[in-house]
Amino acid sequence: IPPEQRARTYKQMAIAAQIADALEARDWSKREFASRMNQRPSVITRWLSGTHNFTIDTLSDIEEALGVQLLTAVVQ
């Protein structure tokens, strides 16, 4: 695996782990989170797989729903 791909995969898995941790801290099921995000549970499963390529909009919506910070840098 090229170093660039390895770094990208690591970041995707780290984001998925942060989302999973936030769900566990709130005692939310994937189904409940899906409902709050207006998504199907299968989408949440993809998000938690660690291989999903998130858009900034989706990450922002997730942050808002979970009350966590996933994006560490904000471009002004």
JSON list of N, CA and C in Angstrom, two decimals:
[
{"chain": "A", "resi": 1, "resn": "ILE", "atom": "N", "xyz": [0.86, -1.18, 0.00]},
{"chain": "A", "resi": 1, "resn": "ILE", "atom": "CA", "xyz": [0.00, 0.00, 0.00]},
{"chain": "A", "resi": 1, "resn": "ILE", "atom": "C", "xyz": [0.90, 1.24, 0.00]},
{"chain": "A", "resi": 2, "resn": "PRO", "atom": "N", "xyz": [0.67, 2.16, -0.91]},
{"chain": "A", "resi": 2, "resn": "PRO", "atom": "CA", "xyz": [1.46, 3.40, -0.94]},
{"chain": "A", "resi": 2, "resn": "PRO", "atom": "C", "xyz": [1.25, 4.20, 0.35]},
{"chain": "A", "resi": 3, "resn": "PRO", "atom": "N", "xyz": [2.25, 4.93, 0.80]},
{"chain": "A", "resi": 3, "resn": "PRO", "atom": "CA", "xyz": [2.14, 5.71, 2.04]},
{"chain": "A", "resi": 3, "resn": "PRO", "atom": "C", "xyz": [0.94, 6.67, 2.05]},
{"chain": "A", "resi": 4, "resn": "GLU", "atom": "N", "xyz": [0.64, 7.25, 0.90]},
{"chain": "A", "resi": 4, "resn": "GLU", "atom": "CA", "xyz": [-0.48, 8.20, 0.85]},
{"chain": "A", "resi": 4, "resn": "GLU", "atom": "C", "xyz": [-1.80, 7.50, 1.13]},
{"chain": "A", "resi": 5, "resn": "GLN", "atom": "N", "xyz": [-1.97, 6.32, 0.55]},
{"chain": "A", "resi": 5, "resn": "GLN", "atom": "CA", "xyz": [-3.19, 5.54, 0.77]},
{"chain": "A", "resi": 5, "resn": "GLN", "atom": "C", "xyz": [-3.27, 5.06, 2.21]},
{"chain": "A", "resi": 6, "resn": "ARG", "atom": "N", "xyz": [-2.14, 4.66, 2.76]},
{"chain": "A", "resi": 6, "resn": "ARG", "atom": "CA", "xyz": [-2.11, 4.21, 4.16]},
{"chain": "A", "resi": 6, "resn": "ARG", "atom": "C", "xyz": [-2.54, 5.34, 5.10]},
{"chain": "A", "resi": 7, "resn": "ALA", "atom": "N", "xyz": [-2.03, 6.55, 4.85]},
{"chain": "A", "resi": 7, "resn": "ALA", "atom": "CA", "xyz": [-2.38, 7.72, 5.68]},
{"chain": "A", "resi": 7, "resn": "ALA", "atom": "C", "xyz": [-3.86, 8.04, 5.55]},
{"chain": "A", "resi": 8, "resn": "ARG", "atom": "N", "xyz": [-4.38, 7.97, 4.33]},
{"chain": "A", "resi": 8, "resn": "ARG", "atom": "CA", "xyz": [-5.80, 8.25, 4.09]},
{"chain": "A", "resi": 8, "resn": "ARG", "atom": "C", "xyz": [-6.67, 7.24, 4.82]},
{"chain": "A", "resi": 9, "resn": "THR", "atom": "N", "xyz": [-6.31, 5.98, 4.72]},
{"chain": "A", "resi": 9, "resn": "THR", "atom": "CA", "xyz": [-7.08, 4.92, 5.38]},
{"chain": "A", "resi": 9, "resn": "THR", "atom": "C", "xyz": [-7.04, 5.08, 6.90]},
{"chain": "A", "resi": 10, "resn": "TYR", "atom": "N", "xyz": [-5.89, 5.44, 7.44]},
{"chain": "A", "resi": 10, "resn": "TYR", "atom": "CA", "xyz": [-5.76, 5.66, 8.88]},
{"chain": "A", "resi": 10, "resn": "TYR", "atom": "C", "xyz": [-6.73, 6.77, 9.31]},
{"chain": "A", "resi": 11, "resn": "LYS", "atom": "N", "xyz": [-6.77, 7.86, 8.55]},
{"chain": "A", "resi": 11, "resn": "LYS", "atom": "CA", "xyz": [-7.65, 8.98, 8.91]},
{"chain": "A", "resi": 11, "resn": "LYS", "atom": "C", "xyz": [-9.13, 8.57, 8.84]},
{"chain": "A", "resi": 12, "resn": "GLN", "atom": "N", "xyz": [-9.49, 7.82, 7.80]},
{"chain": "A", "resi": 12, "resn": "GLN", "atom": "CA", "xyz": [-10.87, 7.37, 7.68]},
{"chain": "A", "resi": 12, "resn": "GLN", "atom": "C", "xyz": [-11.26, 6.48, 8.86]},
{"chain": "A", "resi": 13, "resn": "MET", "atom": "N", "xyz": [-10.36, 5.61, 9.26]},
{"chain": "A", "resi": 13, "resn": "MET", "atom": "CA", "xyz": [-10.65, 4.71, 10.38]},
{"chain": "A", "resi": 13, "resn": "MET", "atom": "C", "xyz": [-10.71, 5.49, 11.70]},
{"chain": "A", "resi": 14, "resn": "ALA", "atom": "N", "xyz": [-9.87, 6.51, 11.84]},
{"chain": "A", "resi": 14, "resn": "ALA", "atom": "CA", "xyz": [-9.89, 7.33, 13.05]},
{"chain": "A", "resi": 14, "resn": "ALA", "atom": "C", "xyz": [-11.22, 8.08, 13.17]},
{"chain": "A", "resi": 15, "resn": "ILE", "atom": "N", "xyz": [-11.72, 8.61, 12.07]},
{"chain": "A", "resi": 15, "resn": "ILE", "atom": "CA", "xyz": [-13.01, 9.30, 12.09]},
{"chain": "A", "resi": 15, "resn": "ILE", "atom": "C", "xyz": [-14.12, 8.33, 12.44]},
{"chain": "A", "resi": 16, "resn": "ALA", "atom": "N", "xyz": [-14.11, 7.16, 11.84]},
{"chain": "A", "resi": 16, "resn": "ALA", "atom": "CA", "xyz": [-15.13, 6.14, 12.15]},
{"chain": "A", "resi": 16, "resn": "ALA", "atom": "C", "xyz": [-15.09, 5.78, 13.63]},
{"chain": "A", "resi": 17, "resn": "ALA", "atom": "N", "xyz": [-13.90, 5.65, 14.19]},
{"chain": "A", "resi": 17, "resn": "ALA", "atom": "CA", "xyz": [-13.77, 5.32, 15.61]},
{"chain": "A", "resi": 17, "resn": "ALA", "atom": "C", "xyz": [-14.31, 6.44, 16.49]},
{"chain": "A", "resi": 18, "resn": "GLN", "atom": "N", "xyz": [-14.07, 7.70, 16.10]},
{"chain": "A", "resi": 18, "resn": "GLN", "atom": "CA", "xyz": [-14.61, 8.82, 16.87]},
{"chain": "A", "resi": 18, "resn": "GLN", "atom": "C", "xyz": [-16.13, 8.83, 16.85]},
{"chain": "A", "resi": 19, "resn": "ILE", "atom": "N", "xyz": [-16.70, 8.53, 15.70]},
{"chain": "A", "resi": 19, "resn": "ILE", "atom": "CA", "xyz": [-18.16, 8.48, 15.60]},
{"chain": "A", "resi": 19, "resn": "ILE", "atom": "C", "xyz": [-18.70, 7.34, 16.46]},
{"chain": "A", "resi": 20, "resn": "ALA", "atom": "N", "xyz": [-18.08, 6.17, 16.38]},
{"chain": "A", "resi": 20, "resn": "ALA", "atom": "CA", "xyz": [-18.51, 5.02, 17.18]},
{"chain": "A", "resi": 20, "resn": "ALA", "atom": "C", "xyz": [-18.41, 5.32, 18.67]},
{"chain": "A", "resi": 21, "resn": "ASP", "atom": "N", "xyz": [-17.33, 5.97, 19.08]},
{"chain": "A", "resi": 21, "resn": "ASP", "atom": "CA", "xyz": [-17.16, 6.34, 20.49]},
{"chain": "A", "resi": 21, "resn": "ASP", "atom": "C", "xyz": [-18.24, 7.31, 20.95]},
{"chain": "A", "resi": 22, "resn": "ALA", "atom": "N", "xyz": [-18.56, 8.28, 20.10]},
{"chain": "A", "resi": 22, "resn": "ALA", "atom": "CA", "xyz": [-19.61, 9.25, 20.44]},
{"chain": "A", "resi": 22, "resn": "ALA", "atom": "C", "xyz": [-20.97, 8.57, 20.54]},
{"chain": "A", "resi": 23, "resn": "LEU", "atom": "N", "xyz": [-21.25, 7.63, 19.65]},
{"chain": "A", "resi": 23, "resn": "LEU", "atom": "CA", "xyz": [-22.51, 6.89, 19.73]},
{"chain": "A", "resi": 23, "resn": "LEU", "atom": "C", "xyz": [-22.59, 6.10, 21.03]},
{"chain": "A", "resi": 24, "resn": "GLU", "atom": "N", "xyz": [-21.49, 5.44, 21.37]},
{"chain": "A", "resi": 24, "resn": "GLU", "atom": "CA", "xyz": [-21.46, 4.66, 22.61]},
{"chain": "A", "resi": 24, "resn": "GLU", "atom": "C", "xyz": [-21.62, 5.55, 23.83]},
{"chain": "A", "resi": 25, "resn": "ALA", "atom": "N", "xyz": [-20.97, 6.71, 23.83]},
{"chain": "A", "resi": 25, "resn": "ALA", "atom": "CA", "xyz": [-21.07, 7.63, 24.97]},
{"chain": "A", "resi": 25, "resn": "ALA", "atom": "C", "xyz": [-22.51, 8.13, 25.16]},
{"chain": "A", "resi": 26, "resn": "ARG", "atom": "N", "xyz": [-23.26, 8.24, 24.07]},
{"chain": "A", "resi": 26, "resn": "ARG", "atom": "CA", "xyz": [-24.64, 8.70, 24.15]},
{"chain": "A", "resi": 26, "resn": "ARG", "atom": "C", "xyz": [-25.63, 7.54, 24.26]},
{"chain": "A", "resi": 27, "resn": "ASP", "atom": "N", "xyz": [-25.10, 6.32, 24.20]},
{"chain": "A", "resi": 27, "resn": "ASP", "atom": "CA", "xyz": [-25.93, 5.11, 24.23]},
{"chain": "A", "resi": 27, "resn": "ASP", "atom": "C", "xyz": [-26.94, 5.12, 23.09]},
{"chain": "A", "resi": 28, "resn": "TRP", "atom": "N", "xyz": [-26.49, 5.55, 21.91]},
{"chain": "A", "resi": 28, "resn": "TRP", "atom": "CA", "xyz": [-27.32, 5.57, 20.72]},
{"chain": "A", "resi": 28, "resn": "TRP", "atom": "C", "xyz": [-27.02, 4.35, 19.87]},
{"chain": "A", "resi": 29, "resn": "SER", "atom": "N", "xyz": [-28.05, 3.74, 19.37]},
{"chain": "A", "resi": 29, "resn": "SER", "atom": "CA", "xyz": [-27.88, 2.65, 18.41]},
{"chain": "A", "resi": 29, "resn": "SER", "atom": "C", "xyz": [-27.63, 3.26, 17.03]},
{"chain": "A", "resi": 30, "resn": "LYS", "atom": "N", "xyz": [-27.17, 2.41, 16.10]},
{"chain": "A", "resi": 30, "resn": "LYS", "atom": "CA", "xyz": [-27.00, 2.87, 14.73]},
{"chain": "A", "resi": 30, "resn": "LYS", "atom": "C", "xyz": [-28.34, 3.32, 14.17]},
{"chain": "A", "resi": 31, "resn": "ARG", "atom": "N", "xyz": [-29.39, 2.61, 14.52]},
{"chain": "A", "resi": 31, "resn": "ARG", "atom": "CA", "xyz": [-30.73, 2.95, 14.03]},
{"chain": "A", "resi": 31, "resn": "ARG", "atom": "C", "xyz": [-31.16, 4.33, 14.54]},
{"chain": "A", "resi": 32, "resn": "GLU", "atom": "N", "xyz": [-30.91, 4.61, 15.81]},
{"chain": "A", "resi": 32, "resn": "GLU", "atom": "CA", "xyz": [-31.29, 5.92, 16.36]},
{"chain": "A", "resi": 32, "resn": "GLU", "atom": "C", "xyz": [-30.47, 7.04, 15.71]},
{"chain": "A", "resi": 33, "resn": "PHE", "atom": "N", "xyz": [-29.18, 6.81, 15.55]},
{"chain": "A", "resi": 33, "resn": "PHE", "atom": "CA", "xyz": [-28.32, 7.80, 14.90]},
{"chain": "A", "resi": 33, "resn": "PHE", "atom": "C", "xyz": [-28.77, 8.02, 13.46]},
{"chain": "A", "resi": 34, "resn": "ALA", "atom": "N", "xyz": [-29.11, 6.95, 12.77]},
{"chain": "A", "resi": 34, "resn": "ALA", "atom": "CA", "xyz": [-29.59, 7.06, 11.39]},
{"chain": "A", "resi": 34, "resn": "ALA", "atom": "C", "xyz": [-30.84, 7.93, 11.33]},
{"chain": "A", "resi": 35, "resn": "SER", "atom": "N", "xyz": [-31.74, 7.72, 12.26]},
{"chain": "A", "resi": 35, "resn": "SER", "atom": "CA", "xyz": [-32.96, 8.50, 12.31]},
{"chain": "A", "resi": 35, "resn": "SER", "atom": "C", "xyz": [-32.65, 9.98, 12.54]},
{"chain": "A", "resi": 36, "resn": "ARG", "atom": "N", "xyz": [-31.75, 10.26, 13.46]},
{"chain": "A", "resi": 36, "resn": "ARG", "atom": "CA", "xyz": [-31.38, 11.65, 13.75]},
{"chain": "A", "resi": 36, "resn": "ARG", "atom": "C", "xyz": [-30.67, 12.31, 12.57]},
{"chain": "A", "resi": 37, "resn": "MET", "atom": "N", "xyz": [-29.98, 11.51, 11.78]},
{"chain": "A", "resi": 37, "resn": "MET", "atom": "CA", "xyz": [-29.24, 12.03, 10.63]},
{"chain": "A", "resi": 37, "resn": "MET", "atom": "C", "xyz": [-30.07, 11.96, 9.34]},
{"chain": "A", "resi": 38, "resn": "ASN", "atom": "N", "xyz": [-31.30, 11.45, 9.44]},
{"chain": "A", "resi": 38, "resn": "ASN", "atom": "CA", "xyz": [-32.18, 11.28, 8.28]},
{"chain": "A", "resi": 38, "resn": "ASN", "atom": "C", "xyz": [-31.49, 10.41, 7.22]},
{"chain": "A", "resi": 39, "resn": "GLN", "atom": "N", "xyz": [-30.92, 9.31, 7.68]},
{"chain": "A", "resi": 39, "resn": "GLN", "atom": "CA", "xyz": [-30.21, 8.36, 6.83]},
{"chain": "A", "resi": 39, "resn": "GLN", "atom": "C", "xyz": [-30.73, 6.95, 7.11]},
{"chain": "A", "resi": 40, "resn": "ARG", "atom": "N", "xyz": [-30.39, 6.03, 6.22]},
{"chain": "A", "resi": 40, "resn": "ARG", "atom": "CA", "xyz": [-30.71, 4.62, 6.44]},
{"chain": "A", "resi": 40, "resn": "ARG", "atom": "C", "xyz": [-29.63, 4.02, 7.36]},
{"chain": "A", "resi": 41, "resn": "PRO", "atom": "N", "xyz": [-29.98, 3.04, 8.16]},
{"chain": "A", "resi": 41, "resn": "PRO", "atom": "CA", "xyz": [-28.97, 2.38, 9.00]},
{"chain": "A", "resi": 41, "resn": "PRO", "atom": "C", "xyz": [-27.80, 1.82, 8.19]},
{"chain": "A", "resi": 42, "resn": "SER", "atom": "N", "xyz": [-28.05, 1.41, 6.96]},
{"chain": "A", "resi": 42, "resn": "SER", "atom": "CA", "xyz": [-26.96, 0.88, 6.13]},
{"chain": "A", "resi": 42, "resn": "SER", "atom": "C", "xyz": [-25.92, 1.96, 5.83]},
{"chain": "A", "resi": 43, "resn": "VAL", "atom": "N", "xyz": [-26.34, 3.21, 5.75]},
{"chain": "A", "resi": 43, "resn": "VAL", "atom": "CA", "xyz": [-25.40, 4.31, 5.53]},
{"chain": "A", "resi": 43, "resn": "VAL", "atom": "C", "xyz": [-24.52, 4.47, 6.77]},
{"chain": "A", "resi": 44, "resn": "ILE", "atom": "N", "xyz": [-25.12, 4.38, 7.93]},
{"chain": "A", "resi": 44, "resn": "ILE", "atom": "CA", "xyz": [-24.35, 4.50, 9.17]},
{"chain": "A", "resi": 44, "resn": "ILE", "atom": "C", "xyz": [-23.34, 3.36, 9.27]},
{"chain": "A", "resi": 45, "resn": "THR", "atom": "N", "xyz": [-23.74, 2.17, 8.87]},
{"chain": "A", "resi": 45, "resn": "THR", "atom": "CA", "xyz": [-22.82, 1.03, 8.86]},
{"chain": "A", "resi": 45, "resn": "THR", "atom": "C", "xyz": [-21.62, 1.33, 7.97]},
{"chain": "A", "resi": 46, "resn": "ARG", "atom": "N", "xyz": [-21.87, 1.93, 6.79]},
{"chain": "A", "resi": 46, "resn": "ARG", "atom": "CA", "xyz": [-20.76, 2.31, 5.90]},
{"chain": "A", "resi": 46, "resn": "ARG", "atom": "C", "xyz": [-19.86, 3.35, 6.56]},
{"chain": "A", "resi": 47, "resn": "TRP", "atom": "N", "xyz": [-20.48, 4.33, 7.23]},
{"chain": "A", "resi": 47, "resn": "TRP", "atom": "CA", "xyz": [-19.69, 5.36, 7.91]},
{"chain": "A", "resi": 47, "resn": "TRP", "atom": "C", "xyz": [-18.78, 4.74, 8.96]},
{"chain": "A", "resi": 48, "resn": "LEU", "atom": "N", "xyz": [-19.30, 3.75, 9.67]},
{"chain": "A", "resi": 48, "resn": "LEU", "atom": "CA", "xyz": [-18.55, 3.14, 10.77]},
{"chain": "A", "resi": 48, "resn": "LEU", "atom": "C", "xyz": [-17.56, 2.08, 10.29]},
{"chain": "A", "resi": 49, "resn": "SER", "atom": "N", "xyz": [-17.56, 1.78, 9.00]},
{"chain": "A", "resi": 49, "resn": "SER", "atom": "CA", "xyz": [-16.67, 0.75, 8.47]},
{"chain": "A", "resi": 49, "resn": "SER", "atom": "C", "xyz": [-15.21, 1.19, 8.43]},
{"chain": "A", "resi": 50, "resn": "GLY", "atom": "N", "xyz": [-15.00, 2.51, 8.42]},
{"chain": "A", "resi": 50, "resn": "GLY", "atom": "CA", "xyz": [-13.63, 3.01, 8.34]},
{"chain": "A", "resi": 50, "resn": "GLY", "atom": "C", "xyz": [-13.12, 3.15, 6.92]},
{"chain": "A", "resi": 51, "resn": "THR", "atom": "N", "xyz": [-13.98, 2.93, 5.94]},
{"chain": "A", "resi": 51, "resn": "THR", "atom": "CA", "xyz": [-13.55, 3.05, 4.55]},
{"chain": "A", "resi": 51, "resn": "THR", "atom": "C", "xyz": [-14.37, 4.07, 3.79]},
{"chain": "A", "resi": 52, "resn": "HIS", "atom": "N", "xyz": [-15.31, 4.74, 4.45]},
{"chain": "A", "resi": 52, "resn": "HIS", "atom": "CA", "xyz": [-16.18, 5.71, 3.78]},
{"chain": "A", "resi": 52, "resn": "HIS", "atom": "C", "xyz": [-15.42, 7.01, 3.53]},
{"chain": "A", "resi": 53, "resn": "ASN", "atom": "N", "xyz": [-15.61, 7.59, 2.35]},
{"chain": "A", "resi": 53, "resn": "ASN", "atom": "CA", "xyz": [-15.00, 8.87, 2.00]},
{"chain": "A", "resi": 53, "resn": "ASN", "atom": "C", "xyz": [-16.02, 9.98, 2.29]},
{"chain": "A", "resi": 54, "resn": "PHE", "atom": "N", "xyz": [-15.91, 10.60, 3.46]},
{"chain": "A", "resi": 54, "resn": "PHE", "atom": "CA", "xyz": [-16.85, 11.61, 3.91]},
{"chain": "A", "resi": 54, "resn": "PHE", "atom": "C", "xyz": [-16.68, 12.93, 3.16]},
{"chain": "A", "resi": 55, "resn": "THR", "atom": "N", "xyz": [-17.79, 13.62, 2.96]},
{"chain": "A", "resi": 55, "resn": "THR", "atom": "CA", "xyz": [-17.72, 15.00, 2.49]},
{"chain": "A", "resi": 55, "resn": "THR", "atom": "C", "xyz": [-17.62, 15.90, 3.71]},
{"chain": "A", "resi": 56, "resn": "ILE", "atom": "N", "xyz": [-17.17, 17.11, 3.50]},
{"chain": "A", "resi": 56, "resn": "ILE", "atom": "CA", "xyz": [-17.11, 18.09, 4.59]},
{"chain": "A", "resi": 56, "resn": "ILE", "atom": "C", "xyz": [-18.51, 18.35, 5.13]},
{"chain": "A", "resi": 57, "resn": "ASP", "atom": "N", "xyz": [-19.49, 18.42, 4.25]},
{"chain": "A", "resi": 57, "resn": "ASP", "atom": "CA", "xyz": [-20.87, 18.66, 4.69]},
{"chain": "A", "resi": 57, "resn": "ASP", "atom": "C", "xyz": [-21.35, 17.55, 5.62]},
{"chain": "A", "resi": 58, "resn": "THR", "atom": "N", "xyz": [-21.07, 16.30, 5.24]},
{"chain": "A", "resi": 58, "resn": "THR", "atom": "CA", "xyz": [-21.49, 15.18, 6.08]},
{"chain": "A", "resi": 58, "resn": "THR", "atom": "C", "xyz": [-20.79, 15.21, 7.42]},
{"chain": "A", "resi": 59, "resn": "LEU", "atom": "N", "xyz": [-19.49, 15.46, 7.42]},
{"chain": "A", "resi": 59, "resn": "LEU", "atom": "CA", "xyz": [-18.75, 15.53, 8.69]},
{"chain": "A", "resi": 59, "resn": "LEU", "atom": "C", "xyz": [-19.30, 16.65, 9.56]},
{"chain": "A", "resi": 60, "resn": "SER", "atom": "N", "xyz": [-19.62, 17.77, 8.97]},
{"chain": "A", "resi": 60, "resn": "SER", "atom": "CA", "xyz": [-20.19, 18.88, 9.72]},
{"chain": "A", "resi": 60, "resn": "SER", "atom": "C", "xyz": [-21.53, 18.50, 10.33]},
{"chain": "A", "resi": 61, "resn": "ASP", "atom": "N", "xyz": [-22.37, 17.82, 9.57]},
{"chain": "A", "resi": 61, "resn": "ASP", "atom": "CA", "xyz": [-23.68, 17.37, 10.07]},
{"chain": "A", "resi": 61, "resn": "ASP", "atom": "C", "xyz": [-23.51, 16.37, 11.21]},
{"chain": "A", "resi": 62, "resn": "ILE", "atom": "N", "xyz": [-22.54, 15.47, 11.09]},
{"chain": "A", "resi": 62, "resn": "ILE", "atom": "CA", "xyz": [-22.28, 14.49, 12.14]},
{"chain": "A", "resi": 62, "resn": "ILE", "atom": "C", "xyz": [-21.81, 15.19, 13.41]},
{"chain": "A", "resi": 63, "resn": "GLU", "atom": "N", "xyz": [-20.91, 16.15, 13.25]},
{"chain": "A", "resi": 63, "resn": "GLU", "atom": "CA", "xyz": [-20.43, 16.91, 14.41]},
{"chain": "A", "resi": 63, "resn": "GLU", "atom": "C", "xyz": [-21.60, 17.57, 15.15]},
{"chain": "A", "resi": 64, "resn": "GLU", "atom": "N", "xyz": [-22.49, 18.18, 14.38]},
{"chain": "A", "resi": 64, "resn": "GLU", "atom": "CA", "xyz": [-23.63, 18.86, 14.96]},
{"chain": "A", "resi": 64, "resn": "GLU", "atom": "C", "xyz": [-24.54, 17.89, 15.71]},
{"chain": "A", "resi": 65, "resn": "ALA", "atom": "N", "xyz": [-24.82, 16.75, 15.11]},
{"chain": "A", "resi": 65, "resn": "ALA", "atom": "CA", "xyz": [-25.71, 15.76, 15.71]},
{"chain": "A", "resi": 65, "resn": "ALA", "atom": "C", "xyz": [-25.12, 15.15, 16.97]},
{"chain": "A", "resi": 66, "resn": "LEU", "atom": "N", "xyz": [-23.82, 14.91, 16.96]},
{"chain": "A", "resi": 66, "resn": "LEU", "atom": "CA", "xyz": [-23.18, 14.23, 18.09]},
{"chain": "A", "resi": 66, "resn": "LEU", "atom": "C", "xyz": [-22.55, 15.18, 19.10]},
{"chain": "A", "resi": 67, "resn": "GLY", "atom": "N", "xyz": [-22.41, 16.45, 18.73]},
{"chain": "A", "resi": 67, "resn": "GLY", "atom": "CA", "xyz": [-21.78, 17.41, 19.64]},
{"chain": "A", "resi": 67, "resn": "GLY", "atom": "C", "xyz": [-20.31, 17.12, 19.83]},
{"chain": "A", "resi": 68, "resn": "VAL", "atom": "N", "xyz": [-19.65, 16.66, 18.77]},
{"chain": "A", "resi": 68, "resn": "VAL", "atom": "CA", "xyz": [-18.21, 16.37, 18.83]},
{"chain": "A", "resi": 68, "resn": "VAL", "atom": "C", "xyz": [-17.51, 17.14, 17.72]},
{"chain": "A", "resi": 69, "resn": "GLN", "atom": "N", "xyz": [-16.18, 17.22, 17.82]},
{"chain": "A", "resi": 69, "resn": "GLN", "atom": "CA", "xyz": [-15.39, 17.85, 16.78]},
{"chain": "A", "resi": 69, "resn": "GLN", "atom": "C", "xyz": [-14.62, 16.77, 16.04]},
{"chain": "A", "resi": 70, "resn": "LEU", "atom": "N", "xyz": [-14.90, 16.60, 14.76]},
{"chain": "A", "resi": 70, "resn": "LEU", "atom": "CA", "xyz": [-14.20, 15.64, 13.93]},
{"chain": "A", "resi": 70, "resn": "LEU", "atom": "C", "xyz": [-13.18, 16.34, 13.04]},
{"chain": "A", "resi": 71, "resn": "LEU", "atom": "N", "xyz": [-13.48, 17.57, 12.67]},
{"chain": "A", "resi": 71, "resn": "LEU", "atom": "CA", "xyz": [-12.59, 18.35, 11.83]},
{"chain": "A", "resi": 71, "resn": "LEU", "atom": "C", "xyz": [-11.72, 19.23, 12.74]},
{"chain": "A", "resi": 72, "resn": "THR", "atom": "N", "xyz": [-10.43, 19.11, 12.63]},
{"chain": "A", "resi": 72, "resn": "THR", "atom": "CA", "xyz": [-9.56, 19.87, 13.54]},
{"chain": "A", "resi": 72, "resn": "THR", "atom": "C", "xyz": [-9.09, 21.18, 12.95]},
{"chain": "A", "resi": 73, "resn": "ALA", "atom": "N", "xyz": [-9.22, 21.36, 11.65]},
{"chain": "A", "resi": 73, "resn": "ALA", "atom": "CA", "xyz": [-8.83, 22.63, 11.03]},
{"chain": "A", "resi": 73, "resn": "ALA", "atom": "C", "xyz": [-10.02, 23.18, 10.26]},
{"chain": "A", "resi": 74, "resn": "VAL", "atom": "N", "xyz": [-10.22, 24.46, 10.39]},
{"chain": "A", "resi": 74, "resn": "VAL", "atom": "CA", "xyz": [-11.32, 25.12, 9.69]},
{"chain": "A", "resi": 74, "resn": "VAL", "atom": "C", "xyz": [-10.70, 26.18, 8.78]},
{"chain": "A", "resi": 75, "resn": "VAL", "atom": "N", "xyz": [-11.05, 26.14, 7.52]},
{"chain": "A", "resi": 75, "resn": "VAL", "atom": "CA", "xyz": [-10.56, 27.11, 6.55]},
{"chain": "A", "resi": 75, "resn": "VAL", "atom": "C", "xyz": [-11.51, 28.30, 6.56]},
{"chain": "A", "resi": 76, "resn": "GLN", "atom": "N", "xyz": [-10.95, 29.50, 6.66]},
{"chain": "A", "resi": 76, "resn": "GLN", "atom": "CA", "xyz": [-11.79, 30.70, 6.66]},
{"chain": "A", "resi": 76, "resn": "GLN", "atom": "C", "xyz": [-11.70, 31.43, 5.35]}
]
